[in-house]
Tab-separated table of C-alpha atoms in Angstrom:
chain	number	residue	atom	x	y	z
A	182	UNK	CA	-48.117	-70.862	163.017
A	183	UNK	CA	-51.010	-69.178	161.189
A	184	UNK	CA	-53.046	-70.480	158.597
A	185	UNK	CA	-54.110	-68.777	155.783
A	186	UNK	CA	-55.418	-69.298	151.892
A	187	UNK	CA	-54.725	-67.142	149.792
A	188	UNK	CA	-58.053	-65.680	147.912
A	189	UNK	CA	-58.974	-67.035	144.593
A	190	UNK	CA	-58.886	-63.739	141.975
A	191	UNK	CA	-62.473	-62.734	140.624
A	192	UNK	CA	-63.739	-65.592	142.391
A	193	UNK	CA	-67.360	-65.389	143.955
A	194	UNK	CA	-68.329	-66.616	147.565
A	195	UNK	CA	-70.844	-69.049	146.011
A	196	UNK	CA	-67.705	-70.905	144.147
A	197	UNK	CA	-67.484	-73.834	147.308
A	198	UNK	CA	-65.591	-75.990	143.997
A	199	UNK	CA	-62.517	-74.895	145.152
A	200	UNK	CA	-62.651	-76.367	148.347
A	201	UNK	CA	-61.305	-79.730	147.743
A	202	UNK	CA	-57.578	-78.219	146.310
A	203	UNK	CA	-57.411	-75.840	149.774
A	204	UNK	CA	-58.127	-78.674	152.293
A	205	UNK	CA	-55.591	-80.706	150.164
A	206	UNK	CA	-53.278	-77.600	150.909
A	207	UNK	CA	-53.714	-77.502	154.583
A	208	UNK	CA	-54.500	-80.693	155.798
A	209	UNK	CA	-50.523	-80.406	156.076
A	210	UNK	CA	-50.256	-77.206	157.758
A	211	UNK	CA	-52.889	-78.847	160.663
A	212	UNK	CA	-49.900	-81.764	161.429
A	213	UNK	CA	-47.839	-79.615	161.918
A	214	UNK	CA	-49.918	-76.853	164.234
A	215	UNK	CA	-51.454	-80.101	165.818
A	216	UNK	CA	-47.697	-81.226	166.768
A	217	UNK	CA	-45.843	-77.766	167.743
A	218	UNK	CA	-48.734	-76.049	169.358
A	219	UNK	CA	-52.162	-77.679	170.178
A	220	UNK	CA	-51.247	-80.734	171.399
A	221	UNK	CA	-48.706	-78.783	173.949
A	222	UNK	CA	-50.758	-75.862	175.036
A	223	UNK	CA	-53.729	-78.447	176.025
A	224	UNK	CA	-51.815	-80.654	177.744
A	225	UNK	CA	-50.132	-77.495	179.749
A	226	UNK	CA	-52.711	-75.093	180.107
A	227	UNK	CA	-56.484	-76.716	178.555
A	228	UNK	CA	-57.032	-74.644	175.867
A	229	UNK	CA	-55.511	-73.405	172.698
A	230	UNK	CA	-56.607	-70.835	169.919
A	231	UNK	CA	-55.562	-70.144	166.266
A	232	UNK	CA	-56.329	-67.419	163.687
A	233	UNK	CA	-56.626	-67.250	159.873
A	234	UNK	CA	-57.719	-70.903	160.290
A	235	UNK	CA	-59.767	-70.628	156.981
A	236	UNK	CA	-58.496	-67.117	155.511
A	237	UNK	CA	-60.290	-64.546	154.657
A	238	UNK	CA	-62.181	-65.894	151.739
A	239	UNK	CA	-64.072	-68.986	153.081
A	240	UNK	CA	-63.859	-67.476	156.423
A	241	UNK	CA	-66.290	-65.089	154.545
A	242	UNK	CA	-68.339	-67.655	152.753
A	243	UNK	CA	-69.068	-69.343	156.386
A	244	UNK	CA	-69.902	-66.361	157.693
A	245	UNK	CA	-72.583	-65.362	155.269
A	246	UNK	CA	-73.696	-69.057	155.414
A	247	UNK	CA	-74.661	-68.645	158.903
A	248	UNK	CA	-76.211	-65.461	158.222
A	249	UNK	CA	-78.410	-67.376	155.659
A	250	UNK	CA	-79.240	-69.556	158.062
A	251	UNK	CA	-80.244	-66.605	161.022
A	252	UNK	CA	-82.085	-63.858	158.327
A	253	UNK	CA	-84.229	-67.112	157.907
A	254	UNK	CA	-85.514	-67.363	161.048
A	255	UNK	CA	-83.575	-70.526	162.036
A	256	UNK	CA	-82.162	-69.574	165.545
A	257	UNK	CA	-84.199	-70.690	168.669
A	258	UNK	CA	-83.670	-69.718	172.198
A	259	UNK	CA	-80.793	-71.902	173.597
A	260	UNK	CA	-81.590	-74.338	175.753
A	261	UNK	CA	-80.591	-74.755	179.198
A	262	UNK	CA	-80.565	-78.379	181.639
A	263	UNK	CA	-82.870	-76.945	184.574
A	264	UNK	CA	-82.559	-73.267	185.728
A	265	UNK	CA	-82.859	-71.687	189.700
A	266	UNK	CA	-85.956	-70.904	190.511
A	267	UNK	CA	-87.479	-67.624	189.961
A	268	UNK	CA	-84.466	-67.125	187.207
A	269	UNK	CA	-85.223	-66.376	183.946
A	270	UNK	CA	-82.985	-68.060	181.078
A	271	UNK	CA	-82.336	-64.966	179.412
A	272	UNK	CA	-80.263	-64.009	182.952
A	273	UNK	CA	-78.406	-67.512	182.299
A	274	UNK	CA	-77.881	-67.763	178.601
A	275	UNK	CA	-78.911	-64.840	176.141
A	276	UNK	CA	-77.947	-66.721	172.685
A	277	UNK	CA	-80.063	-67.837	170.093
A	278	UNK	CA	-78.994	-71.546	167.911
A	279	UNK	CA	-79.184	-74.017	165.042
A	280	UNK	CA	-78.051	-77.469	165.178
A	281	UNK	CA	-76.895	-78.113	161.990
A	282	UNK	CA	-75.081	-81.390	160.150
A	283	UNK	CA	-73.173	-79.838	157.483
A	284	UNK	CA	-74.285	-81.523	154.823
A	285	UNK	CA	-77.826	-79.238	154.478
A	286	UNK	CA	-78.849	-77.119	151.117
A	287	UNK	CA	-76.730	-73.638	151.920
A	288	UNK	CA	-74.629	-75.242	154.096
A	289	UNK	CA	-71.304	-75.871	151.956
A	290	UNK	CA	-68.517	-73.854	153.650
A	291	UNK	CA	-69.822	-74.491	157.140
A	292	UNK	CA	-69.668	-78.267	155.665
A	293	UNK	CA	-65.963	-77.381	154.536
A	294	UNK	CA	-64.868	-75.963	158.037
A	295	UNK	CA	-66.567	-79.180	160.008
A	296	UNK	CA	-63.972	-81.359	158.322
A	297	UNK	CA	-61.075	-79.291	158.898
A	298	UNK	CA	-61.901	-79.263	162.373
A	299	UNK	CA	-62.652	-83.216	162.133
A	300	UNK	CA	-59.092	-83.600	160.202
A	301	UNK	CA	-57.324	-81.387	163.440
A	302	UNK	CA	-58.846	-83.567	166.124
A	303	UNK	CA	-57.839	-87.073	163.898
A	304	UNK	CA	-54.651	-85.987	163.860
A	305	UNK	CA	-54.130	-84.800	167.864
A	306	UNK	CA	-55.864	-88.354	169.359
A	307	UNK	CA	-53.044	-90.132	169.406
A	308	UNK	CA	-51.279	-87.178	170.835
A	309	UNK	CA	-53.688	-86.694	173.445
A	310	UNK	CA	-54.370	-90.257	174.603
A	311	UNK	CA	-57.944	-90.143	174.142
A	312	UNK	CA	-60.400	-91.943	172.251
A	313	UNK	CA	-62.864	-90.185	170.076
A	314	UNK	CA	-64.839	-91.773	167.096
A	315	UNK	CA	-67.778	-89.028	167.147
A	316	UNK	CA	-68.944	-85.608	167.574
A	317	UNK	CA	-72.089	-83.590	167.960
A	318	UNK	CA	-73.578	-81.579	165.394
A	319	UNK	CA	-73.282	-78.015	164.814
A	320	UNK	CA	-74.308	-75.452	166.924
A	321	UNK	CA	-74.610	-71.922	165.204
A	322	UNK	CA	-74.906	-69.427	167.812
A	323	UNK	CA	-75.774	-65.745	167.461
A	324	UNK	CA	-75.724	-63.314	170.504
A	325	UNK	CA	-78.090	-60.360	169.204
A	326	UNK	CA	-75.989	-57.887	170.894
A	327	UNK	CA	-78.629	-56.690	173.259
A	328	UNK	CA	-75.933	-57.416	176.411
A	329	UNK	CA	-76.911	-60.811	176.801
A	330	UNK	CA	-74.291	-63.256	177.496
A	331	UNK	CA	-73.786	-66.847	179.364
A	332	UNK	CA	-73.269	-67.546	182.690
A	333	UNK	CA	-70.037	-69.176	184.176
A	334	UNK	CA	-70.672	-72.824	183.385
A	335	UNK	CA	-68.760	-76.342	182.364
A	336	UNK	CA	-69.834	-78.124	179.435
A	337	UNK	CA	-69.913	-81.086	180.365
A	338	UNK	CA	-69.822	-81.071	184.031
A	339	UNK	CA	-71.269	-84.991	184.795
A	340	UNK	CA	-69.689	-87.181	182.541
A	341	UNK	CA	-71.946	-87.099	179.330
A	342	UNK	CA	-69.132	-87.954	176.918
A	343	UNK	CA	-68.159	-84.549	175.724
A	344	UNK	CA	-64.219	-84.128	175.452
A	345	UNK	CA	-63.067	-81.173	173.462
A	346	UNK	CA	-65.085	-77.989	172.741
A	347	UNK	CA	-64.021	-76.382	169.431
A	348	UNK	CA	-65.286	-73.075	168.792
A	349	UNK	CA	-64.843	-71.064	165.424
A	350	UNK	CA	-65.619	-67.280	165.712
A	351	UNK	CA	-67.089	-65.219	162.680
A	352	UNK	CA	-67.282	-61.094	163.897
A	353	UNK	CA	-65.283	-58.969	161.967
A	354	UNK	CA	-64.066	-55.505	162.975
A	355	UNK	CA	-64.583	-56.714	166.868
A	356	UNK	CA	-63.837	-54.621	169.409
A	357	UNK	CA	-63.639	-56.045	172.782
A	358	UNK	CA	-63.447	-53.059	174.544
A	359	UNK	CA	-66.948	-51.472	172.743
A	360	UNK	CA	-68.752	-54.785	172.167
A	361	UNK	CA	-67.873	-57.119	174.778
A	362	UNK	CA	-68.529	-60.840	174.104
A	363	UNK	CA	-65.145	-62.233	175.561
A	364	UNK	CA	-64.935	-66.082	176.265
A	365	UNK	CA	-63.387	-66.137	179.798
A	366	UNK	CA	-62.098	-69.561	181.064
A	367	UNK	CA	-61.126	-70.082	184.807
A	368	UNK	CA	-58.672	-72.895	183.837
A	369	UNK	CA	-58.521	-75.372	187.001
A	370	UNK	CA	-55.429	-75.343	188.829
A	371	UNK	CA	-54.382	-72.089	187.172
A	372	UNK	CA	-53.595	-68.848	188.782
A	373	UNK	CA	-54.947	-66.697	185.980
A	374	UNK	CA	-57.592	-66.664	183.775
A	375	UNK	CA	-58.063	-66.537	179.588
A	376	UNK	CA	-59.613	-64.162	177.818
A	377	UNK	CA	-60.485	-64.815	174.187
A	378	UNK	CA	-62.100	-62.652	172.159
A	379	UNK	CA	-64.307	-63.965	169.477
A	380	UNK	CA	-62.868	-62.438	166.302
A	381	UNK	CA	-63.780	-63.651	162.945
A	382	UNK	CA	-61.897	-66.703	161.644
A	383	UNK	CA	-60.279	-67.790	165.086
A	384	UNK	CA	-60.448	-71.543	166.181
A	385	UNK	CA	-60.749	-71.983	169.863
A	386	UNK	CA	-60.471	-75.475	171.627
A	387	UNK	CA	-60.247	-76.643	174.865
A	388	UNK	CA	-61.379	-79.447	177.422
A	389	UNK	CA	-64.840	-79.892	178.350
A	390	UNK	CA	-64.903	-81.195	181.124
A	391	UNK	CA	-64.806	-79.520	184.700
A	392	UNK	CA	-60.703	-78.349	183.948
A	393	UNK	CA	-62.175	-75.259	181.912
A	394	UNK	CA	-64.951	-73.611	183.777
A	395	UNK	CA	-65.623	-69.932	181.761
A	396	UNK	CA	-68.595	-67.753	181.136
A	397	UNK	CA	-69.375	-65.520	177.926
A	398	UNK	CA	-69.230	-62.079	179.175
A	399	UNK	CA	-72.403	-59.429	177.907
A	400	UNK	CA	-72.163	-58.696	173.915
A	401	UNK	CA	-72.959	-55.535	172.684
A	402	UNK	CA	-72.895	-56.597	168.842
A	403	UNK	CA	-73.960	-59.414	166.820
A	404	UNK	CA	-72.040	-62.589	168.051
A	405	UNK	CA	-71.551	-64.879	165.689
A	406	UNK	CA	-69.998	-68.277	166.698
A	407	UNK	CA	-70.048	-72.071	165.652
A	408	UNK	CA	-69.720	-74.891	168.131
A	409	UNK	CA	-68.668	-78.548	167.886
A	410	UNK	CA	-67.838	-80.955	170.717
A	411	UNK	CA	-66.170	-84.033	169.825
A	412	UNK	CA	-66.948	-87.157	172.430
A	413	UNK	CA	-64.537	-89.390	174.773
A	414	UNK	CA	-65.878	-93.128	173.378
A	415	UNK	CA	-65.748	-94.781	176.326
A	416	UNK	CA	-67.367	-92.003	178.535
A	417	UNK	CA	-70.087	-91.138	176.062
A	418	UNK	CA	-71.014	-94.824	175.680
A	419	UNK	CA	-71.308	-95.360	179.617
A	420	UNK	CA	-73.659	-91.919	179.522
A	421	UNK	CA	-76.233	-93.976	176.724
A	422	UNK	CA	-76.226	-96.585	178.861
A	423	UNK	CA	-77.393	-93.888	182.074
A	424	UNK	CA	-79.858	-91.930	179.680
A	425	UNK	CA	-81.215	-95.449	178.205
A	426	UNK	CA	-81.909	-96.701	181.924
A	427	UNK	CA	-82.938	-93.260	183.236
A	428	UNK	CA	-85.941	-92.696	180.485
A	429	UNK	CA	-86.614	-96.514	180.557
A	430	UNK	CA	-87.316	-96.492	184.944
A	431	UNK	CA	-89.272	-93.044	183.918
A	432	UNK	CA	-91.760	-94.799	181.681
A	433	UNK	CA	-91.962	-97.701	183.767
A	434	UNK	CA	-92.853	-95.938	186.643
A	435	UNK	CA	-94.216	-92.811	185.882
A	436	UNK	CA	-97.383	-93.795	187.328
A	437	UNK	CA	-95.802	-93.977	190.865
A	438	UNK	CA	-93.456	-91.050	190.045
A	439	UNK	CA	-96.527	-88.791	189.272
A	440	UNK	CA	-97.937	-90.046	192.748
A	441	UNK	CA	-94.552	-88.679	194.459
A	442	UNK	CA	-94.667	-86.040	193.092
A	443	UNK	CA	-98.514	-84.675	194.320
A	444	UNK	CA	-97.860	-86.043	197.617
A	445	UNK	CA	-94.493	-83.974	198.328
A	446	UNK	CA	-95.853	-81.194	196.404
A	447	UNK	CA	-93.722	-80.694	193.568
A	448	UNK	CA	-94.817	-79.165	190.650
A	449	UNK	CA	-95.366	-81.700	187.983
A	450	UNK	CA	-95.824	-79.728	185.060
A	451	UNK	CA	-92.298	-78.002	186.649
A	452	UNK	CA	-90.687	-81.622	186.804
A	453	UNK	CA	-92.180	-82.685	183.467
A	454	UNK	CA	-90.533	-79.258	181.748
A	455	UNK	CA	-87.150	-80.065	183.358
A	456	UNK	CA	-86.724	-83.665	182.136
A	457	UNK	CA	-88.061	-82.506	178.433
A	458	UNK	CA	-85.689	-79.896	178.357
A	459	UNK	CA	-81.996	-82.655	179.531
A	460	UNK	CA	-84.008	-85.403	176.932
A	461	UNK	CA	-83.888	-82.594	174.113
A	462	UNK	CA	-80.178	-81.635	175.178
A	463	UNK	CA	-78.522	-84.770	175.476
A	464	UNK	CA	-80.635	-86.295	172.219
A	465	UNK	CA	-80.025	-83.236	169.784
A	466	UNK	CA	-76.077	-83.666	170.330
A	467	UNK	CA	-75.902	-87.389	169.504
């Protein structure tokens, strides 16, 4: 099944008032999806997709949102838990981001989308068998089309809480073929893998976890994407309690950590980078 709105006549991209009638209108069209087809294809296979999830009018509105949000110099490099040495981040990840709640000045349709998304997962927890009560926030993503991509990677490869990866696409006219940018997942288990391109107004989800290894292959256009990961309770409280007692035993003994460090000849400033850089990670998508 496809969803779709149909476009208001005459109506202009700034008029978010109409909102509240079309999530009325397919809050039940997302039971019924969430019943026939997610719920199946991630228990069988990890991952599921869906186009037209807004239509083209919002779809549109989001879209130029997010632009809003790049043109004004909002997108940092994104970040990355440790790197190889000698390996430059661009070589791992090439995107630029925006963590963003939703509920920020310009920020209406992208608002809109966030509680579609939060309606779809509602309704497939009891489906699924898992326990979520919270998400992260936001991440707007832009590839600037200069053949950067991201390595082959798992979200959320040690337990930090992260569940379900949802991932709404925004590029019109893309060509695969010309501009790259596929989402490639190496589902675990599986024989094959995905390919999904990132055309505008498809919703992708799938696990997190180490079931759905998959890389973003080099983009060759603007890539425009937005990112939400929904948390497992039980797993993402257990990973407070590690971070809590991790940064609490680094304070406590950073004196004698800072002596290790010298006498084995680690870098310190190196070391000091690294933990900055999970703190910031793990922090920003509480």
């Amino acid at each position: 099944m496809m969803l779709r709105i149909c476009n208001p006549t005459n109506a202009e991209p700034q008029n978010i008032k109409k909102m509240p009638f079309l999530q009325q209108r397919m809050n039940s069209q997302l039971e019924q999806l969430v019943m026939d087809q997610i719920v199946p294809s991630l228990l069988d296979q990890g991952f599921f997709y869906v186009d037209n999830f807004l239509g083209e009018f919002v779809g549109h509105i989001v879209l130029g949102q997010v632009k809003n949000i790049h043109h004004a110099g909002l997108l940092k490099d994104g970040q990355l838990a440790g790197r190889g040495i000698g390996v430059s981040k661009r070589d791992i990840r090439g995107d630029k981001i925006a963590w963003v709640s939703g509920a920020e000045k310009g920020c209406e349709a992208v608002n809109f989308l966030l509680t579609l998304i939060d309606n779809l997962i509602s309704l497939c927890i009891g489906q699924l068998g898992i326990k979520i009560r919270e998400r992260s926030k936001a991440m707007v993503a832009c590839y600037p089309g200069n053949g950067t991509g991201y390595v082959k990677h798992v979200d959320n490869p040690n337990g930090d809480g992260r569940c379900v990866t949802c991932i709404y696409y925004l590029n019109k006219n893309w060509n695969a073929k010309e501009h790259g940018g596929i989402l490639r997942i190496f589902p675990e288990g599986k024989s094959y893998v995905a390919d999904i391109e990132p055309l505008f107004d498809r919703l992708l989800l799938f696990w997190s976890d180490r079931r759905n290894p998959h890389e973003v292959q080099p983009s060759y256009a603007q890539r425009y994407a937005i990112t939400v990961w929904y948390f497992d309770s039980e797993e993402r409280a257990a990973a407070k309690r590690r971070f809590r007692d991790l940064t609490g035993m680094t304070v406590i003994k950073s004196e004698m950590l800072h002596i290790f460090l010298n006498n084995n000849k680690i870098n310190v400033m190196k070391y000091k980078e690294f933990i900055a850089e999970i703190n910031s990670i793990f922090l920003i998508i509480l």
